[in-house]
């Protein structure tokens, strides 16, 4: 089964997505996601100019060999552009293999380890009262795990608070918009949020929170310790993880579980965090970390150290990645949880899929491959629209981590 065609489809049904479609000489095709929020065209160019020409004529069944070709053969390894391009190829090839064998992707990995994939939703509001109402709505929808974010008094655009209560898309302008951040105000406010939530809902809901790389290690330790009474499922991205040793300081002060990794590209980004047991959940994604082939290596390594998966699942990943992730998470032994932000109706129409939500869990469906397709005619009606993520500054104008 030889690769006859490999082409890139860029579409924007409410937000931008980059999709790779690989077609074999037997007529079987697969699709993979290569979206990099705010830098989509960079990955599209990398695929079109450098990767797609390498694929033509190769045996589509040799997934591992092609992965190694694109990783080792490039010499310039790693990085978000390279690894998302590799991920798109990898997922498309797994999709082809599943279709050719008439089997859902989870069966190719070894079969299901669970009956459904527990997911968490995103509750947010302009203040604690609005966030409390949003958590209640998610509980009514059947969610057992909920991430809670709230507006912070004195900050106009805090992270994680959406104007649209159903779809959160932070990439909001052709040129990056600017927001103001204040760590002291955030540190005072956040424990109050979770105190209110536990008072309202008791101990049953699994509550999560995302600090979004905004804190120094010492500040992160202070927040993690202050949240201990509220028994969070995890505190996400408490501090930037370029310096993996910085998580030691947080661990010294708190038992609040830590999750990190949505910006990681390879095992090397999280090796020390995992083997030193400085985190509890690894959030690397299929699209961000080189596809199923490489994420499986990360998960297997993490299992040795009792670290569980918690894949990023925001709307900046297309339904293709969500479908593939659900097959992966149905199989992976050391599963933790899956983030779930529903896409817009326009996106769902462009990417018809077999996965579904019920009782706090997503189910991948039993279609061969990963169960997600693309309506190319409909996709063509949504042209690329330049959008970038915001940036953050402190009150004195200093650049900060968004």
PDB file of C-alpha atoms in Angstrom, residues 137-340:
ATOM      1  CA  UNK A 137     -24.581  23.746  34.798  1.00  0.00           C
ATOM      2  CA  UNK A 138     -21.750  21.287  34.088  1.00  0.00           C
ATOM      3  CA  UNK A 139     -22.906  19.049  36.922  1.00  0.00           C
ATOM      4  CA  UNK A 140     -26.423  19.119  35.451  1.00  0.00           C
ATOM      5  CA  UNK A 141     -24.931  18.082  32.077  1.00  0.00           C
ATOM      6  CA  UNK A 142     -23.460  14.994  33.716  1.00  0.00           C
ATOM      7  CA  UNK A 143     -19.830  16.031  34.180  1.00  0.00           C
ATOM      8  CA  UNK A 144     -18.037  14.573  37.183  1.00  0.00           C
ATOM      9  CA  UNK A 145     -14.863  16.675  36.680  1.00  0.00           C
ATOM     10  CA  UNK A 146     -14.825  20.424  36.085  1.00  0.00           C
ATOM     11  CA  UNK A 147     -12.088  22.995  35.623  1.00  0.00           C
ATOM     12  CA  UNK A 148     -13.004  26.250  37.360  1.00  0.00           C
ATOM     13  CA  UNK A 149     -11.655  29.686  36.392  1.00  0.00           C
ATOM     14  CA  UNK A 150     -12.925  33.028  37.612  1.00  0.00           C
ATOM     15  CA  UNK A 151     -12.481  36.677  36.878  1.00  0.00           C
ATOM     16  CA  UNK A 152     -10.099  38.391  39.280  1.00  0.00           C
ATOM     17  CA  UNK A 153     -11.089  41.756  40.806  1.00  0.00           C
ATOM     18  CA  UNK A 154      -9.026  44.502  39.225  1.00  0.00           C
ATOM     19  CA  UNK A 155      -8.080  42.511  36.100  1.00  0.00           C
ATOM     20  CA  UNK A 156      -9.968  43.211  32.888  1.00  0.00           C
ATOM     21  CA  UNK A 157      -9.177  40.002  30.954  1.00  0.00           C
ATOM     22  CA  UNK A 158      -8.024  37.208  33.264  1.00  0.00           C
ATOM     23  CA  UNK A 159      -7.025  33.900  31.716  1.00  0.00           C
ATOM     24  CA  UNK A 160      -9.737  31.305  31.132  1.00  0.00           C
ATOM     25  CA  UNK A 161     -12.796  33.581  31.264  1.00  0.00           C
ATOM     26  CA  UNK A 162     -14.763  33.439  28.041  1.00  0.00           C
ATOM     27  CA  UNK A 163     -17.334  35.777  26.542  1.00  0.00           C
ATOM     28  CA  UNK A 164     -18.968  32.736  24.938  1.00  0.00           C
ATOM     29  CA  UNK A 165     -20.016  30.304  27.658  1.00  0.00           C
ATOM     30  CA  UNK A 166     -20.046  27.362  25.240  1.00  0.00           C
ATOM     31  CA  UNK A 167     -16.927  27.804  23.081  1.00  0.00           C
ATOM     32  CA  UNK A 168     -13.695  29.306  24.408  1.00  0.00           C
ATOM     33  CA  UNK A 169     -11.300  30.618  21.771  1.00  0.00           C
ATOM     34  CA  UNK A 170      -8.521  32.847  23.139  1.00  0.00           C
ATOM     35  CA  UNK A 171      -6.966  33.610  19.716  1.00  0.00           C
ATOM     36  CA  UNK A 172      -9.106  36.669  19.183  1.00  0.00           C
ATOM     37  CA  UNK A 173      -7.337  39.074  16.805  1.00  0.00           C
ATOM     38  CA  UNK A 174      -5.180  39.231  13.689  1.00  0.00           C
ATOM     39  CA  UNK A 175      -2.472  40.831  15.846  1.00  0.00           C
ATOM     40  CA  UNK A 176      -1.974  39.737  19.438  1.00  0.00           C
ATOM     41  CA  UNK A 177      -4.143  41.646  21.900  1.00  0.00           C
ATOM     42  CA  UNK A 178      -2.642  42.692  25.232  1.00  0.00           C
ATOM     43  CA  UNK A 179      -3.881  41.836  28.716  1.00  0.00           C
ATOM     44  CA  UNK A 180      -2.773  42.978  32.170  1.00  0.00           C
ATOM     45  CA  UNK A 181      -1.781  40.486  34.851  1.00  0.00           C
ATOM     46  CA  UNK A 182      -1.311  40.808  38.616  1.00  0.00           C
ATOM     47  CA  UNK A 183      -0.091  37.774  40.530  1.00  0.00           C
ATOM     48  CA  UNK A 184      -0.825  39.136  44.063  1.00  0.00           C
ATOM     49  CA  UNK A 185      -4.480  39.758  43.225  1.00  0.00           C
ATOM     50  CA  UNK A 186      -4.785  36.315  41.625  1.00  0.00           C
ATOM     51  CA  UNK A 187      -3.197  34.557  44.621  1.00  0.00           C
ATOM     52  CA  UNK A 188      -5.599  36.262  47.012  1.00  0.00           C
ATOM     53  CA  UNK A 189      -8.653  35.516  44.905  1.00  0.00           C
ATOM     54  CA  UNK A 190      -8.237  31.904  43.759  1.00  0.00           C
ATOM     55  CA  UNK A 191      -8.550  30.174  47.178  1.00  0.00           C
ATOM     56  CA  UNK A 192     -11.775  32.127  47.717  1.00  0.00           C
ATOM     57  CA  UNK A 193     -13.137  30.659  44.481  1.00  0.00           C
ATOM     58  CA  UNK A 194     -12.555  27.071  45.573  1.00  0.00           C
ATOM     59  CA  UNK A 195     -13.801  27.727  49.080  1.00  0.00           C
ATOM     60  CA  UNK A 196     -17.076  28.890  47.536  1.00  0.00           C
ATOM     61  CA  UNK A 197     -17.248  25.879  45.218  1.00  0.00           C
ATOM     62  CA  UNK A 198     -16.688  23.341  47.988  1.00  0.00           C
ATOM     63  CA  UNK A 199     -19.250  25.135  50.142  1.00  0.00           C
ATOM     64  CA  UNK A 200     -21.785  24.947  47.297  1.00  0.00           C
ATOM     65  CA  UNK A 201     -21.109  21.465  45.924  1.00  0.00           C
ATOM     66  CA  UNK A 202     -19.357  19.508  48.657  1.00  0.00           C
ATOM     67  CA  UNK A 203     -16.621  16.968  48.099  1.00  0.00           C
ATOM     68  CA  UNK A 204     -18.094  15.036  45.158  1.00  0.00           C
ATOM     69  CA  UNK A 205     -17.073  17.037  42.062  1.00  0.00           C
ATOM     70  CA  UNK A 206     -13.502  16.657  40.843  1.00  0.00           C
ATOM     71  CA  UNK A 207     -12.277  20.255  40.629  1.00  0.00           C
ATOM     72  CA  UNK A 208      -9.330  21.410  38.515  1.00  0.00           C
ATOM     73  CA  UNK A 209      -7.623  24.758  37.990  1.00  0.00           C
ATOM     74  CA  UNK A 210      -5.164  26.176  35.447  1.00  0.00           C
ATOM     75  CA  UNK A 211      -2.547  28.757  36.498  1.00  0.00           C
ATOM     76  CA  UNK A 212      -1.372  28.890  32.861  1.00  0.00           C
ATOM     77  CA  UNK A 213       2.360  29.363  33.469  1.00  0.00           C
ATOM     78  CA  UNK A 214       1.758  32.659  35.274  1.00  0.00           C
ATOM     79  CA  UNK A 215       3.635  32.037  38.542  1.00  0.00           C
ATOM     80  CA  UNK A 216       7.205  31.803  39.754  1.00  0.00           C
ATOM     81  CA  UNK A 217       8.037  28.516  41.536  1.00  0.00           C
ATOM     82  CA  UNK A 218       7.677  30.155  44.945  1.00  0.00           C
ATOM     83  CA  UNK A 219       4.351  31.736  44.007  1.00  0.00           C
ATOM     84  CA  UNK A 220       3.186  28.401  42.614  1.00  0.00           C
ATOM     85  CA  UNK A 221       4.139  26.692  45.871  1.00  0.00           C
ATOM     86  CA  UNK A 222       2.133  29.268  47.804  1.00  0.00           C
ATOM     87  CA  UNK A 223      -0.932  28.734  45.616  1.00  0.00           C
ATOM     88  CA  UNK A 224      -0.682  24.941  45.716  1.00  0.00           C
ATOM     89  CA  UNK A 225      -0.451  25.000  49.525  1.00  0.00           C
ATOM     90  CA  UNK A 226      -3.366  27.402  49.865  1.00  0.00           C
ATOM     91  CA  UNK A 227      -5.541  25.120  47.695  1.00  0.00           C
ATOM     92  CA  UNK A 228      -4.831  21.947  49.678  1.00  0.00           C
ATOM     93  CA  UNK A 229      -7.977  22.252  51.853  1.00  0.00           C
ATOM     94  CA  UNK A 230     -10.133  22.115  48.696  1.00  0.00           C
ATOM     95  CA  UNK A 231      -8.721  18.816  47.427  1.00  0.00           C
ATOM     96  CA  UNK A 232      -8.139  19.714  43.773  1.00  0.00           C
ATOM     97  CA  UNK A 233      -7.855  16.939  41.202  1.00  0.00           C
ATOM     98  CA  UNK A 234      -4.941  18.961  39.838  1.00  0.00           C
ATOM     99  CA  UNK A 235      -3.315  22.352  39.559  1.00  0.00           C
ATOM    100  CA  UNK A 236      -2.261  22.809  35.947  1.00  0.00           C
ATOM    101  CA  UNK A 237       0.832  24.610  34.607  1.00  0.00           C
ATOM    102  CA  UNK A 238       1.691  26.320  37.904  1.00  0.00           C
ATOM    103  CA  UNK A 239       4.999  27.654  36.537  1.00  0.00           C
ATOM    104  CA  UNK A 240       6.844  27.518  33.190  1.00  0.00           C
ATOM    105  CA  UNK A 241       8.463  24.104  32.846  1.00  0.00           C
ATOM    106  CA  UNK A 242      11.554  24.955  30.796  1.00  0.00           C
ATOM    107  CA  UNK A 243      13.481  24.567  34.050  1.00  0.00           C
ATOM    108  CA  UNK A 244      12.138  21.212  35.174  1.00  0.00           C
ATOM    109  CA  UNK A 245      13.929  21.403  38.533  1.00  0.00           C
ATOM    110  CA  UNK A 246      11.738  24.370  39.508  1.00  0.00           C
ATOM    111  CA  UNK A 247       8.918  21.932  40.278  1.00  0.00           C
ATOM    112  CA  UNK A 248      10.949  20.604  43.209  1.00  0.00           C
ATOM    113  CA  UNK A 249      10.167  23.780  45.119  1.00  0.00           C
ATOM    114  CA  UNK A 250       6.425  23.311  44.612  1.00  0.00           C
ATOM    115  CA  UNK A 251       6.638  19.681  45.721  1.00  0.00           C
ATOM    116  CA  UNK A 252       8.470  20.647  48.903  1.00  0.00           C
ATOM    117  CA  UNK A 253       5.569  22.788  50.047  1.00  0.00           C
ATOM    118  CA  UNK A 254       2.399  21.102  48.850  1.00  0.00           C
ATOM    119  CA  UNK A 255       0.666  17.799  48.108  1.00  0.00           C
ATOM    120  CA  UNK A 256      -1.728  19.371  45.571  1.00  0.00           C
ATOM    121  CA  UNK A 257      -1.427  17.210  42.411  1.00  0.00           C
ATOM    122  CA  UNK A 258       0.356  18.908  39.511  1.00  0.00           C
ATOM    123  CA  UNK A 259      -0.304  18.638  35.782  1.00  0.00           C
ATOM    124  CA  UNK A 260       1.846  20.003  32.978  1.00  0.00           C
ATOM    125  CA  UNK A 261       2.760  19.402  29.361  1.00  0.00           C
ATOM    126  CA  UNK A 262       0.338  20.825  26.806  1.00  0.00           C
ATOM    127  CA  UNK A 263       3.227  22.757  25.220  1.00  0.00           C
ATOM    128  CA  UNK A 264       5.640  19.794  25.303  1.00  0.00           C
ATOM    129  CA  UNK A 265       6.831  18.296  22.031  1.00  0.00           C
ATOM    130  CA  UNK A 266       8.840  15.219  23.022  1.00  0.00           C
ATOM    131  CA  UNK A 267       9.688  12.916  25.894  1.00  0.00           C
ATOM    132  CA  UNK A 268      12.795  15.014  26.491  1.00  0.00           C
ATOM    133  CA  UNK A 269      10.623  17.957  27.569  1.00  0.00           C
ATOM    134  CA  UNK A 270       9.172  15.972  30.466  1.00  0.00           C
ATOM    135  CA  UNK A 271      11.726  13.244  31.226  1.00  0.00           C
ATOM    136  CA  UNK A 272      13.058  14.798  34.435  1.00  0.00           C
ATOM    137  CA  UNK A 273       9.633  15.888  35.633  1.00  0.00           C
ATOM    138  CA  UNK A 274       8.383  12.337  35.286  1.00  0.00           C
ATOM    139  CA  UNK A 275      11.337  10.327  36.574  1.00  0.00           C
ATOM    140  CA  UNK A 276      11.754  12.598  39.572  1.00  0.00           C
ATOM    141  CA  UNK A 277       8.002  12.359  40.222  1.00  0.00           C
ATOM    142  CA  UNK A 278       7.603  16.121  40.195  1.00  0.00           C
ATOM    143  CA  UNK A 279       4.250  15.922  38.406  1.00  0.00           C
ATOM    144  CA  UNK A 280       1.214  13.667  38.677  1.00  0.00           C
ATOM    145  CA  UNK A 281      -0.286  14.095  35.200  1.00  0.00           C
ATOM    146  CA  UNK A 282       1.384  14.554  31.819  1.00  0.00           C
ATOM    147  CA  UNK A 283      -0.697  16.689  29.463  1.00  0.00           C
ATOM    148  CA  UNK A 284       1.247  16.207  26.221  1.00  0.00           C
ATOM    149  CA  UNK A 285      -1.039  15.851  23.216  1.00  0.00           C
ATOM    150  CA  UNK A 286      -1.095  13.648  20.162  1.00  0.00           C
ATOM    151  CA  UNK A 287      -0.825  16.662  17.850  1.00  0.00           C
ATOM    152  CA  UNK A 288       1.814  18.426  19.943  1.00  0.00           C
ATOM    153  CA  UNK A 289       4.043  15.455  20.741  1.00  0.00           C
ATOM    154  CA  UNK A 290       4.593  13.764  17.416  1.00  0.00           C
ATOM    155  CA  UNK A 291       1.454  11.658  17.108  1.00  0.00           C
ATOM    156  CA  UNK A 292       0.308   8.385  18.586  1.00  0.00           C
ATOM    157  CA  UNK A 293       3.684   6.748  18.020  1.00  0.00           C
ATOM    158  CA  UNK A 294       5.574   9.158  20.279  1.00  0.00           C
ATOM    159  CA  UNK A 295       2.846   9.875  22.825  1.00  0.00           C
ATOM    160  CA  UNK A 296       2.694   6.133  23.467  1.00  0.00           C
ATOM    161  CA  UNK A 297       6.392   6.252  24.411  1.00  0.00           C
ATOM    162  CA  UNK A 298       5.762   9.164  26.774  1.00  0.00           C
ATOM    163  CA  UNK A 299       2.835   7.366  28.412  1.00  0.00           C
ATOM    164  CA  UNK A 300       4.777   4.122  28.824  1.00  0.00           C
ATOM    165  CA  UNK A 301       7.692   5.997  30.391  1.00  0.00           C
ATOM    166  CA  UNK A 302       5.302   7.877  32.694  1.00  0.00           C
ATOM    167  CA  UNK A 303       3.687   4.623  33.805  1.00  0.00           C
ATOM    168  CA  UNK A 304       6.986   3.474  35.299  1.00  0.00           C
ATOM    169  CA  UNK A 305       6.828   6.446  37.680  1.00  0.00           C
ATOM    170  CA  UNK A 306       3.061   6.256  38.333  1.00  0.00           C
ATOM    171  CA  UNK A 307       2.370   9.420  36.371  1.00  0.00           C
ATOM    172  CA  UNK A 308      -0.941   9.385  34.504  1.00  0.00           C
ATOM    173  CA  UNK A 309      -2.143  10.948  31.261  1.00  0.00           C
ATOM    174  CA  UNK A 310      -4.270  14.080  31.113  1.00  0.00           C
ATOM    175  CA  UNK A 311      -4.194  15.143  27.474  1.00  0.00           C
ATOM    176  CA  UNK A 312      -4.850  18.752  26.526  1.00  0.00           C
ATOM    177  CA  UNK A 313      -8.141  18.987  24.640  1.00  0.00           C
ATOM    178  CA  UNK A 314      -8.966  22.623  23.955  1.00  0.00           C
ATOM    179  CA  UNK A 315     -10.656  23.851  20.776  1.00  0.00           C
ATOM    180  CA  UNK A 316      -7.255  24.721  19.267  1.00  0.00           C
ATOM    181  CA  UNK A 317      -6.980  20.976  18.540  1.00  0.00           C
ATOM    182  CA  UNK A 318      -9.259  19.779  15.773  1.00  0.00           C
ATOM    183  CA  UNK A 319     -11.810  16.969  16.138  1.00  0.00           C
ATOM    184  CA  UNK A 320      -9.222  14.790  14.386  1.00  0.00           C
ATOM    185  CA  UNK A 321      -6.937  15.042  17.425  1.00  0.00           C
ATOM    186  CA  UNK A 322      -9.856  14.559  19.813  1.00  0.00           C
ATOM    187  CA  UNK A 323     -10.939  11.411  17.986  1.00  0.00           C
ATOM    188  CA  UNK A 324      -7.419   9.990  17.969  1.00  0.00           C
ATOM    189  CA  UNK A 325      -6.919  10.963  21.618  1.00  0.00           C
ATOM    190  CA  UNK A 326     -10.065   9.120  22.664  1.00  0.00           C
ATOM    191  CA  UNK A 327      -8.858   5.915  21.024  1.00  0.00           C
ATOM    192  CA  UNK A 328      -5.470   6.410  22.685  1.00  0.00           C
ATOM    193  CA  UNK A 329      -7.000   7.171  26.088  1.00  0.00           C
ATOM    194  CA  UNK A 330      -9.373   4.205  25.777  1.00  0.00           C
ATOM    195  CA  UNK A 331      -6.298   1.994  25.538  1.00  0.00           C
ATOM    196  CA  UNK A 332      -3.577   3.623  27.669  1.00  0.00           C
ATOM    197  CA  UNK A 333      -3.200   1.756  31.000  1.00  0.00           C
ATOM    198  CA  UNK A 334      -2.137   4.804  33.033  1.00  0.00           C
ATOM    199  CA  UNK A 335      -5.070   7.007  32.024  1.00  0.00           C
ATOM    200  CA  UNK A 336      -5.921   9.970  34.232  1.00  0.00           C
ATOM    201  CA  UNK A 337      -8.445  12.262  32.547  1.00  0.00           C
ATOM    202  CA  UNK A 338      -9.132  13.974  29.214  1.00  0.00           C
ATOM    203  CA  UNK A 339      -9.826  17.681  28.735  1.00  0.00           C
ATOM    204  CA  UNK A 340     -12.951  18.332  26.662  1.00  0.00           C
TER     205      UNK A 340
END
